[in-house]
PDB file of C-alpha atoms and ligand atoms in Angstrom:
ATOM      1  CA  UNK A   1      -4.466  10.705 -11.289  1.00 96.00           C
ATOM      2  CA  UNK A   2      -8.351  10.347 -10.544  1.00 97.00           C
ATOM      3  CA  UNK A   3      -8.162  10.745  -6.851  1.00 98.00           C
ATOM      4  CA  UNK A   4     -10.538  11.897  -3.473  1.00 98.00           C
ATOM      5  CA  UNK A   5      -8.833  13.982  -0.904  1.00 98.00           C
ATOM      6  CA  UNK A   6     -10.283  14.248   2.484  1.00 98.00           C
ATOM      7  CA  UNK A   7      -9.033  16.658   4.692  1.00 98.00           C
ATOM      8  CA  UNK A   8      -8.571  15.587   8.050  1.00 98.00           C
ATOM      9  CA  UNK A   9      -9.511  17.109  11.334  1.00 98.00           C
ATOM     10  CA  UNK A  10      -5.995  17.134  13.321  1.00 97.00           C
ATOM     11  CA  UNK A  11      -3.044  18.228  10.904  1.00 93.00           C
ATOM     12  CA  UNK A  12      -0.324  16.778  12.977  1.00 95.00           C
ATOM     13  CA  UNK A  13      -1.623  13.132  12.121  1.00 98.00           C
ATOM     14  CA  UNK A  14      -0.426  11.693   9.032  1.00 98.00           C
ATOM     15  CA  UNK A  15      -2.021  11.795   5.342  1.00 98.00           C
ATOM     16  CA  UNK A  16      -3.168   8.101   4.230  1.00 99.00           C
ATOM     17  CA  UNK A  17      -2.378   7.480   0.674  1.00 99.00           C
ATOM     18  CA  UNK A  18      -4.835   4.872  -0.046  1.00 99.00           C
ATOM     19  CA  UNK A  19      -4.689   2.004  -2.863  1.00 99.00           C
ATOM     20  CA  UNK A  20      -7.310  -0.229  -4.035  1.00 98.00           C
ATOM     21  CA  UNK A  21      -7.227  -4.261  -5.299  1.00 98.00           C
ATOM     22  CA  UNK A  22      -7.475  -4.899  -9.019  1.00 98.00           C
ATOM     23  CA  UNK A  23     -10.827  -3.708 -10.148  1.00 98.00           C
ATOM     24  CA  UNK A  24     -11.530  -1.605  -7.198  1.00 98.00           C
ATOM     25  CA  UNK A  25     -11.578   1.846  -7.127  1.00 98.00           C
ATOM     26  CA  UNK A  26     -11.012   5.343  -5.047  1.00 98.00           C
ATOM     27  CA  UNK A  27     -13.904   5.020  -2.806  1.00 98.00           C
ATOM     28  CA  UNK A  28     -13.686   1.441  -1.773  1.00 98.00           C
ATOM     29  CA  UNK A  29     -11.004   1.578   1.091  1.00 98.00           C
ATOM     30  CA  UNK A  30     -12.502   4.946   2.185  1.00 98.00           C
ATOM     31  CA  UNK A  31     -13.900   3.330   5.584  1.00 98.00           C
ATOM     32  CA  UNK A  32     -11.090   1.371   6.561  1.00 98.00           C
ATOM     33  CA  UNK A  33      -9.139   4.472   6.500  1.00 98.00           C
ATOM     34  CA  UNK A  34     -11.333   6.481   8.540  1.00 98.00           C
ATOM     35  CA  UNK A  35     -11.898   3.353  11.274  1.00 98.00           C
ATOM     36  CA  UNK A  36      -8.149   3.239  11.382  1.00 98.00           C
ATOM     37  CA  UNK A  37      -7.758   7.350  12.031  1.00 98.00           C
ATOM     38  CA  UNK A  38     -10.942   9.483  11.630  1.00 98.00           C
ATOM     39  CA  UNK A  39      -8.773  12.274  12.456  1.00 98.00           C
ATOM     40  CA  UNK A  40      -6.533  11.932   9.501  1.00 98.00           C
ATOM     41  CA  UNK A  41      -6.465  13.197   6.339  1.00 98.00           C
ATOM     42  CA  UNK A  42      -6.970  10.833   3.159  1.00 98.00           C
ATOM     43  CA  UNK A  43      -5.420  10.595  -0.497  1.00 99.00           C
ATOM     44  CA  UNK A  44      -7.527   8.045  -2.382  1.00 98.00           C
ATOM     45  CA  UNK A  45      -6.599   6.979  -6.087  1.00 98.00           C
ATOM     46  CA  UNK A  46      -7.567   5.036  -8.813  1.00 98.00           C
ATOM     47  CA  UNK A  47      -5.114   3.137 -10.637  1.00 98.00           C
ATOM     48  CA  UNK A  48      -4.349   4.599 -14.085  1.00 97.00           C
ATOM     49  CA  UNK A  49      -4.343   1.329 -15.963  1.00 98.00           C
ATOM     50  CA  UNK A  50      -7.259  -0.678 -16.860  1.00 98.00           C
ATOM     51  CA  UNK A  51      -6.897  -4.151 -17.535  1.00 97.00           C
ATOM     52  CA  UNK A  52     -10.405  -5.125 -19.262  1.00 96.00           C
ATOM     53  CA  UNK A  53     -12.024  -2.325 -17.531  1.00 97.00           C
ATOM     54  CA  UNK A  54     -10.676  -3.419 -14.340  1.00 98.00           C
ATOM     55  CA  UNK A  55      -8.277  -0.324 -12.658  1.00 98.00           C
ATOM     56  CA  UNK A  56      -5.052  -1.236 -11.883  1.00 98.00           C
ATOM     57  CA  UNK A  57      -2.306   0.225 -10.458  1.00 98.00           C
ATOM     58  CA  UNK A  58       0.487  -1.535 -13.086  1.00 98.00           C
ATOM     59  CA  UNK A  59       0.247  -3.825 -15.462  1.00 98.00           C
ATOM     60  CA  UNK A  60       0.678  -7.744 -15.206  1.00 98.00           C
ATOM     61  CA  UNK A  61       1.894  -9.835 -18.110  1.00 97.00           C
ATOM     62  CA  UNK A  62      -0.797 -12.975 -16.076  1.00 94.00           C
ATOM     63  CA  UNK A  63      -1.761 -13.538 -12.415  1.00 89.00           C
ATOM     64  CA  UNK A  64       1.201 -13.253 -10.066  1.00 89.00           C
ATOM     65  CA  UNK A  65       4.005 -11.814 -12.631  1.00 95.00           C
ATOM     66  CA  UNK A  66       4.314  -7.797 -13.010  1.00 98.00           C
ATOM     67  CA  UNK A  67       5.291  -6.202 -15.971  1.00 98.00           C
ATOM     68  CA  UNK A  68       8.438  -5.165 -14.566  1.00 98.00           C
ATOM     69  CA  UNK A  69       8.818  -1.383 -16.467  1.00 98.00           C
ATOM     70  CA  UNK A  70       5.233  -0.911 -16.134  1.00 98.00           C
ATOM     71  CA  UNK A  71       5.622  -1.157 -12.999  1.00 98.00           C
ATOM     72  CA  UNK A  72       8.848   0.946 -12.093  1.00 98.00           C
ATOM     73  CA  UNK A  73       6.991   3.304 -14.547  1.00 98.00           C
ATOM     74  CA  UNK A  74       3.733   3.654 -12.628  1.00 98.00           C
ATOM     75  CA  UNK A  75       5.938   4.002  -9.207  1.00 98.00           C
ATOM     76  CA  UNK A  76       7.123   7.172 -10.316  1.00 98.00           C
ATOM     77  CA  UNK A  77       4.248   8.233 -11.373  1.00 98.00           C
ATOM     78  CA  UNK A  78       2.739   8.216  -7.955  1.00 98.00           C
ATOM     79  CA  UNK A  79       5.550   9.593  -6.124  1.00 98.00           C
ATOM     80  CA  UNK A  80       5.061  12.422  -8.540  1.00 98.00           C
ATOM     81  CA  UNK A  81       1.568  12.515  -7.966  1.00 98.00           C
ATOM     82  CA  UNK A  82       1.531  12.297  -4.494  1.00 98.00           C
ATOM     83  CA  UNK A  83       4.277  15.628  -4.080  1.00 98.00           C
ATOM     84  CA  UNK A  84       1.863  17.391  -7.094  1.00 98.00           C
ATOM     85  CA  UNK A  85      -0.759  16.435  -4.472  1.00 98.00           C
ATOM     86  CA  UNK A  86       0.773  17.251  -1.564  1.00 98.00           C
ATOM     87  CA  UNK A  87       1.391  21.139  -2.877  1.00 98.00           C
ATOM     88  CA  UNK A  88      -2.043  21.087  -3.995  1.00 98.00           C
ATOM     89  CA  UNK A  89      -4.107  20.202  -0.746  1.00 97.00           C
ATOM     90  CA  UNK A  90      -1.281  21.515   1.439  1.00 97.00           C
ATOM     91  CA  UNK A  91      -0.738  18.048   3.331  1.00 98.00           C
ATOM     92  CA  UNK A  92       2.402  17.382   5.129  1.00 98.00           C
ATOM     93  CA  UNK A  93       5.050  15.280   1.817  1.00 98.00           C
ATOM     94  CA  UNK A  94       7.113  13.503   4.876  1.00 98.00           C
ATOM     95  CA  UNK A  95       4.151  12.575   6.632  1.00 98.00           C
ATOM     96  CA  UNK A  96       2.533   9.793   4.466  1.00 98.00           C
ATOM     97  CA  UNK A  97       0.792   6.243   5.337  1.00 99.00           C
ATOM     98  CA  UNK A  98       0.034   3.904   3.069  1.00 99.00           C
ATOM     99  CA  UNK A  99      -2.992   1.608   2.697  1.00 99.00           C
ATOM    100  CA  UNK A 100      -3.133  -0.700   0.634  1.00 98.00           C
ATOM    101  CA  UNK A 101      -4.896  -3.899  -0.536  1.00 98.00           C
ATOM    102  CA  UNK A 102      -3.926  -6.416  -3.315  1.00 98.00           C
ATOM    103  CA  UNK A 103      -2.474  -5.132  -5.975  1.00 98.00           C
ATOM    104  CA  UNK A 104      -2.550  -1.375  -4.321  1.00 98.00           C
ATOM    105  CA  UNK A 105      -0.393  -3.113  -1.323  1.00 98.00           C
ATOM    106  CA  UNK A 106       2.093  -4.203  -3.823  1.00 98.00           C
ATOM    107  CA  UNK A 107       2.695  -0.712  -5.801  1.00 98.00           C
ATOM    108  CA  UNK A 108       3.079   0.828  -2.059  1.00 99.00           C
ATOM    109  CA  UNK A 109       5.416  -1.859  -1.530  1.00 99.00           C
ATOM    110  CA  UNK A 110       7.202  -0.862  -4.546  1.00 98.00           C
ATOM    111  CA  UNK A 111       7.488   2.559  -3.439  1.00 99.00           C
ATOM    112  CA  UNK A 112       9.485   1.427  -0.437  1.00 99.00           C
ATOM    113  CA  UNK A 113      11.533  -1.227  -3.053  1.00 98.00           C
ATOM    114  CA  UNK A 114      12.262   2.225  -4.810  1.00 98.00           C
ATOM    115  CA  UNK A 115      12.399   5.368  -2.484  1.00 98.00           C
ATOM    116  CA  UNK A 116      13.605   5.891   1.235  1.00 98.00           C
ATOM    117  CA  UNK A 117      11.527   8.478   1.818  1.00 98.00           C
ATOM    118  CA  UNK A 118       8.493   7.659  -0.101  1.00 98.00           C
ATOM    119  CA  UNK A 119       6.155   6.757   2.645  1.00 98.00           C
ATOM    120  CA  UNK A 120       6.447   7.354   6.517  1.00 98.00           C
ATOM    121  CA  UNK A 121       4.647   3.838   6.986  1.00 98.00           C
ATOM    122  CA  UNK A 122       2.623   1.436   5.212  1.00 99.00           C
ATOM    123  CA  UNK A 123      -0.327  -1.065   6.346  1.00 99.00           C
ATOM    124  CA  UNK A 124       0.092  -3.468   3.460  1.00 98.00           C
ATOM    125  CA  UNK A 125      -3.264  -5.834   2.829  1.00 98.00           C
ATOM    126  CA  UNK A 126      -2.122  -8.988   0.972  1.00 98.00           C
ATOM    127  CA  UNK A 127       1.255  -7.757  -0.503  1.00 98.00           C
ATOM    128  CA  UNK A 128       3.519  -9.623  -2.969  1.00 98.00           C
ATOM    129  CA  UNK A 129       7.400  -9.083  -3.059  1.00 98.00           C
ATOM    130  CA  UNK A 130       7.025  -6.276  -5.842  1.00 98.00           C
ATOM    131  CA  UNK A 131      10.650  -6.934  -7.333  1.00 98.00           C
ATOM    132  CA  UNK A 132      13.287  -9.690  -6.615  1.00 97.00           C
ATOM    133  CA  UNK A 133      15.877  -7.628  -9.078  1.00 97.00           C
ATOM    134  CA  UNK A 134      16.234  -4.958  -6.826  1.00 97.00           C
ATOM    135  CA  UNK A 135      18.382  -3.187  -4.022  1.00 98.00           C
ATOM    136  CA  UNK A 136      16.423  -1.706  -1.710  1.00 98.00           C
ATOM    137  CA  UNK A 137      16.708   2.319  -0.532  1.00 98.00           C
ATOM    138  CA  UNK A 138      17.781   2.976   3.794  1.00 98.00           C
ATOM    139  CA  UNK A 139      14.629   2.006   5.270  1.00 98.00           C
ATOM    140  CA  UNK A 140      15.301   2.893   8.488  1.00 98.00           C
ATOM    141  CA  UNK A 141      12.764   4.737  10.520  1.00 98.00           C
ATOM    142  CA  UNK A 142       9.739   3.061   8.300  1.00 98.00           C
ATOM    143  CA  UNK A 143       6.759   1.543   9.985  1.00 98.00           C
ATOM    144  CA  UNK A 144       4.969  -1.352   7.788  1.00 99.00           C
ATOM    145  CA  UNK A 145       2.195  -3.624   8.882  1.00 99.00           C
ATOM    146  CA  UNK A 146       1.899  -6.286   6.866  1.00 98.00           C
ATOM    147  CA  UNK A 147      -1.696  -8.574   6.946  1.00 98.00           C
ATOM    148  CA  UNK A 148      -1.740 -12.094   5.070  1.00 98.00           C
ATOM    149  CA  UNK A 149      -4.169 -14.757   5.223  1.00 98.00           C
ATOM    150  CA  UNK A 150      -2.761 -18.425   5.533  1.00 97.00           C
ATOM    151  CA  UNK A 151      -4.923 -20.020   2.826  1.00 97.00           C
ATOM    152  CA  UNK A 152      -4.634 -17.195   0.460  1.00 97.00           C
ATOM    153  CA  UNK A 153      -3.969 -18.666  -3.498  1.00 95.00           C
ATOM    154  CA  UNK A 154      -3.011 -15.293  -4.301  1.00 95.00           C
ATOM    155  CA  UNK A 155       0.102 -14.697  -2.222  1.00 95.00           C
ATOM    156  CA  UNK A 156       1.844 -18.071  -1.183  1.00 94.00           C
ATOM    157  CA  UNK A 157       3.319 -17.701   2.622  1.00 96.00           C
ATOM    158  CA  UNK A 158       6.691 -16.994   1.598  1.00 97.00           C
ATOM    159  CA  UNK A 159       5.617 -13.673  -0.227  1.00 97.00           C
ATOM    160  CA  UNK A 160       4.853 -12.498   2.565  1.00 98.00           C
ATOM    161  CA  UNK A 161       7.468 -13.728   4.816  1.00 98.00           C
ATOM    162  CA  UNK A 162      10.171 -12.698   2.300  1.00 98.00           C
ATOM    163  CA  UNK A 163       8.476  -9.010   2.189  1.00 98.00           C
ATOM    164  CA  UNK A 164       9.132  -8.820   5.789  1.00 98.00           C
ATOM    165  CA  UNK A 165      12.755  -9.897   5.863  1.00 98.00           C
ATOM    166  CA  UNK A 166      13.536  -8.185   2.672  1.00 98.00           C
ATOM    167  CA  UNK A 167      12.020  -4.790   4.436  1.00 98.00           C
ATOM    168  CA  UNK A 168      13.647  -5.591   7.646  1.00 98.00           C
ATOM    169  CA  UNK A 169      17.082  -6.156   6.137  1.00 98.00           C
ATOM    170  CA  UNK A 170      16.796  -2.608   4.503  1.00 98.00           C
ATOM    171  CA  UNK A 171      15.833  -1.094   7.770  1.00 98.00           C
ATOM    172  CA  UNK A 172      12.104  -0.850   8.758  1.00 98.00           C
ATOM    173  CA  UNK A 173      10.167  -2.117  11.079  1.00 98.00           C
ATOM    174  CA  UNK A 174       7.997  -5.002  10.188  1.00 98.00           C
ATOM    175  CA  UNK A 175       4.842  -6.351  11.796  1.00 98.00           C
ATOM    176  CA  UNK A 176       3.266  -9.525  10.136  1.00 98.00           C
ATOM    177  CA  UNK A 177      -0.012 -10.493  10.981  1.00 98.00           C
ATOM    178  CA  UNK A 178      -1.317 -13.370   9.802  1.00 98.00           C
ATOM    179  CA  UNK A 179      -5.413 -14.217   9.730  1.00 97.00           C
ATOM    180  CA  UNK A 180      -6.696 -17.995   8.425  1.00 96.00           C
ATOM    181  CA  UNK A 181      -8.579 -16.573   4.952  1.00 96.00           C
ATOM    182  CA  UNK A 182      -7.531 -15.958   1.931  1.00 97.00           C
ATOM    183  CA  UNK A 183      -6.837 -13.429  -0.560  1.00 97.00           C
ATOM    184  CA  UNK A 184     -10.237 -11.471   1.228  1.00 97.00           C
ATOM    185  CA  UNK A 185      -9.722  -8.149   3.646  1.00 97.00           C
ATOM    186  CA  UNK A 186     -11.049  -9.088   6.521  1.00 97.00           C
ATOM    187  CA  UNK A 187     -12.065  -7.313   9.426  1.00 97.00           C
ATOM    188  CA  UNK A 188     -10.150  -9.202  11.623  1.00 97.00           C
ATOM    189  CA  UNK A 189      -6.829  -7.662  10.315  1.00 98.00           C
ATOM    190  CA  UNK A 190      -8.499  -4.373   9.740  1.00 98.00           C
ATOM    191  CA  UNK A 191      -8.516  -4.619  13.660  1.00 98.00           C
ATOM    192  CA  UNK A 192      -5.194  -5.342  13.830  1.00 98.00           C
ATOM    193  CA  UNK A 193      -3.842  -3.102  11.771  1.00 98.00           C
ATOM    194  CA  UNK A 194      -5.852  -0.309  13.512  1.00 98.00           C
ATOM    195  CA  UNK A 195      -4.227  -1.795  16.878  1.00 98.00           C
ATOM    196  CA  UNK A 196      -0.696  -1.784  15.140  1.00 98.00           C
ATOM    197  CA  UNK A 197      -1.186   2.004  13.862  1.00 98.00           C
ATOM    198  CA  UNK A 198      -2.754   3.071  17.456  1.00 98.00           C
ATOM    199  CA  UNK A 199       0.863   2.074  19.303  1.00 98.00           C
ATOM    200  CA  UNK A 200       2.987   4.080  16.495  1.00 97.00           C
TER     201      UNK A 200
HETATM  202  C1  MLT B 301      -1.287  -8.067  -8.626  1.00 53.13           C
HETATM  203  O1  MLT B 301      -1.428  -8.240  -9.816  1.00 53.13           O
HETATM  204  O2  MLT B 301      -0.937  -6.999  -8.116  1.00 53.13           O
HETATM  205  C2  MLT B 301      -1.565  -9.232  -7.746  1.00 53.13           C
HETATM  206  O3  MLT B 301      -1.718 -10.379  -8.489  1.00 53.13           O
HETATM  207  C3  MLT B 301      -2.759  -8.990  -6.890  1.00 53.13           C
HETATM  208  C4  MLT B 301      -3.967  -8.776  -7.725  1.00 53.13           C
HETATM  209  O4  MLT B 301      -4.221  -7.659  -8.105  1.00 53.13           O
HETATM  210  O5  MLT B 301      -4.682  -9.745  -8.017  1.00 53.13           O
END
């Protein structure tokens, strides 16, 4: 996958694997990950599907509903990618964070839907529940900071609300944080989540 790798500067902190919105790509998020930790190291990609020129990181069939084996598809595509990546750049597999935003927060969501050990944590900007269908893996040990805005058209209150229970009842630790926008990152819950990933 198209992808920037930054080494970091302190090898014990964690490697953020970080996930753009529809039509965004590898270099957008780059600052929020380095206000969050400059000290850690950073796996940027670009979503491998393009939906009118716009990258994605699965496809949808409209706004709001997933094309469900697209999506389980693309999943495993990059949890391969990120152990191929791993080997390559010699960052720590166990020791991964995502960030994510829009449709980038919902395939890291999926990777927790699919794999317990995916992901060490995850600050999720503006998730959906990736999958109703599905039993989730052990969660238990997994930090996720979720951020959702209270007038956002994209994700309705109870995606987010149902994210956190349905992570919490497979055994992470949840933190929702909720900001009066919309479907926009914000720097007010760029803040938080910095605060959040400060007290880990
Ligand atoms: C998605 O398709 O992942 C969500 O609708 C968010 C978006 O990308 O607009």
């Amino acid at each position: 996958m198209k992808h920037i790798f930054q080494q970091g500067s302190n090898p014990s902190k964690p490697t953020f694997l970080v996930l753009h919105g529809t039509g965004g790509n590898e270099h957008d998020l780059l600052p929020i990950a380095s206000h969050i930790d400059p000290e850690a190291s950073v796996l940027s990609v670009r979503g491998n599907v393009s939906e009118n020129g716009m990258p994605r990181f699965f496809k949808r069939l409209s706004e709001g509903v997933f094309d469900m084996e697209d999506l389980k598809a693309r999943t495993e595509e990059l949890n391969q990618f990120i152990a191929t990546a791993a080997e390559e750049h010699g960052f720590d597999r166990s020791n991964v964070i995502a960030i994510g935003y829009s449709n980038g927060a919902n395939i890291a969501a999926n990777l927790l839907f699919t794999y317990s050990d995916a992901l060490k944590g995850a600050i999720l900007h503006h998730p959906m529940v990736p999958n109703r269908e599905t039993q989730l893996p052990d969660l238990s040990g997994i930090q996720v900071f979720i951020a959702a805005g209270t007038n956002d058209p994209i994700c309705p209150a109870e995606e987010s609300t149902d994210l956190e229970e349905l992570l919490q009842n497979a055994g992470a630790t949840v933190k929702l944080h909720w900001e009066n926008y919309g479907h926009q990152l914000t720097m007010p819950e760029v803040e938080a989540a910095k605060a959040w990933y400060d007290q880990l």
